[in-house]
Short mmCIF file of C-alpha atoms in Angstrom, two decimals:
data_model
loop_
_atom_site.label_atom_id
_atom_site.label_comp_id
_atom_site.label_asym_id
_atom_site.label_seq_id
_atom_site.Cartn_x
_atom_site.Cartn_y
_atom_site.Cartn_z
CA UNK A 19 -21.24 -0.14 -4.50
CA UNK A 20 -19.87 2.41 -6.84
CA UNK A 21 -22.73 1.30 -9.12
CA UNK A 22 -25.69 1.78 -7.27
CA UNK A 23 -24.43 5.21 -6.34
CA UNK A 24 -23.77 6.61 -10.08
CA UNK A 25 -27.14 4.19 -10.83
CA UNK A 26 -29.15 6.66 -8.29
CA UNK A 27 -27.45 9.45 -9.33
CA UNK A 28 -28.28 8.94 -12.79
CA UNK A 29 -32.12 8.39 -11.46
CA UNK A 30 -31.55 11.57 -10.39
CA UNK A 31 -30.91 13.32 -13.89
CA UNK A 32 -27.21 13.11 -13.26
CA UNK A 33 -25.97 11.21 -16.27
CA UNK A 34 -23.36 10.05 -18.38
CA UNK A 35 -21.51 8.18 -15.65
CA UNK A 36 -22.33 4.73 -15.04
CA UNK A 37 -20.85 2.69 -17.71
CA UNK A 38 -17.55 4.51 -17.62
CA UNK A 39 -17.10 4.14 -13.99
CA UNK A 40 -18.12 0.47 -14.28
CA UNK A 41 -16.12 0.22 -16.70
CA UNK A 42 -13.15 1.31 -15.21
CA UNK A 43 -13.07 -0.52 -12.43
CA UNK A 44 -13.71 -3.90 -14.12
CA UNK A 45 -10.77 -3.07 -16.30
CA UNK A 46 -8.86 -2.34 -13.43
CA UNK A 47 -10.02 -5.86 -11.40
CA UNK A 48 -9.36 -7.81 -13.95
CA UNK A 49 -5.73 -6.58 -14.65
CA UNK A 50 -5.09 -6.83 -11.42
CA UNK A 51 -6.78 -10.52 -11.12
CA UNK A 52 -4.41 -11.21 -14.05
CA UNK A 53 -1.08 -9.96 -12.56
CA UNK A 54 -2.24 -11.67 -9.22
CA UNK A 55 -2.40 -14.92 -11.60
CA UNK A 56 0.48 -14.37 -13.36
CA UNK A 57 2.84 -13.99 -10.48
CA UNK A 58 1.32 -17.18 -8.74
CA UNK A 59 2.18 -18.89 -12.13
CA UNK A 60 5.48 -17.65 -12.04
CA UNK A 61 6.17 -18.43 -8.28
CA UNK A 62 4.81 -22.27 -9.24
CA UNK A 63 7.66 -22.55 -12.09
CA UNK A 64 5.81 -22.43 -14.53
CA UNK A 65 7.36 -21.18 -17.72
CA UNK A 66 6.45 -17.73 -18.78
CA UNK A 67 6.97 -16.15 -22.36
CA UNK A 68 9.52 -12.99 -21.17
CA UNK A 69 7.13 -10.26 -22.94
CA UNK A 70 4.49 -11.68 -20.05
CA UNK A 71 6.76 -11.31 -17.33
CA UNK A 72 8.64 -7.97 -18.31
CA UNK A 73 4.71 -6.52 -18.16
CA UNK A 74 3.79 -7.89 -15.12
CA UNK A 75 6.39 -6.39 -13.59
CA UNK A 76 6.15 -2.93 -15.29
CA UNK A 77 2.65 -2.86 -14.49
CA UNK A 78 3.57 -3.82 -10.80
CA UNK A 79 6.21 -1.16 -10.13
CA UNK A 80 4.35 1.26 -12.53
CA UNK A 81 7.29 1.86 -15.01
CA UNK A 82 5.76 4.13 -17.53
CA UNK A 83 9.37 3.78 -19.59
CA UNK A 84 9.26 1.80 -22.43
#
């Protein structure tokens, strides 16, 4: 989707923005796909190290604190 349009967009001397974009968003997937993973893992009982499951839930609840 987003791809083909910054592809054609870029085809049309619009450049500079289709890796970052792409990028981006398969960044974002697979942290998502990895929190998604994690919490299954977690609802299974299966032993997480704490540092794992303090981020997952930061990242879930978007805690920017440290």
């Amino acid at each position: 989707g987003a791809d083909y349009i910054f592809t054609a967009a870029g085809a049309q001397g619009i450049s500079g923005f289709e890796c970052p974009v792409a990028c981006m968003v398969a960044v974002w997937l697979i942290i998502n796909e990895l929190i998604s993973i994690l919490e299954n893992l977690g609802g299974i009982g299966v032993p997480l190290p704490k540092f794992l499951v303090k981020l997952t839930e930061r990242l879930m609840n978007g805690d920017d604190e440290g």
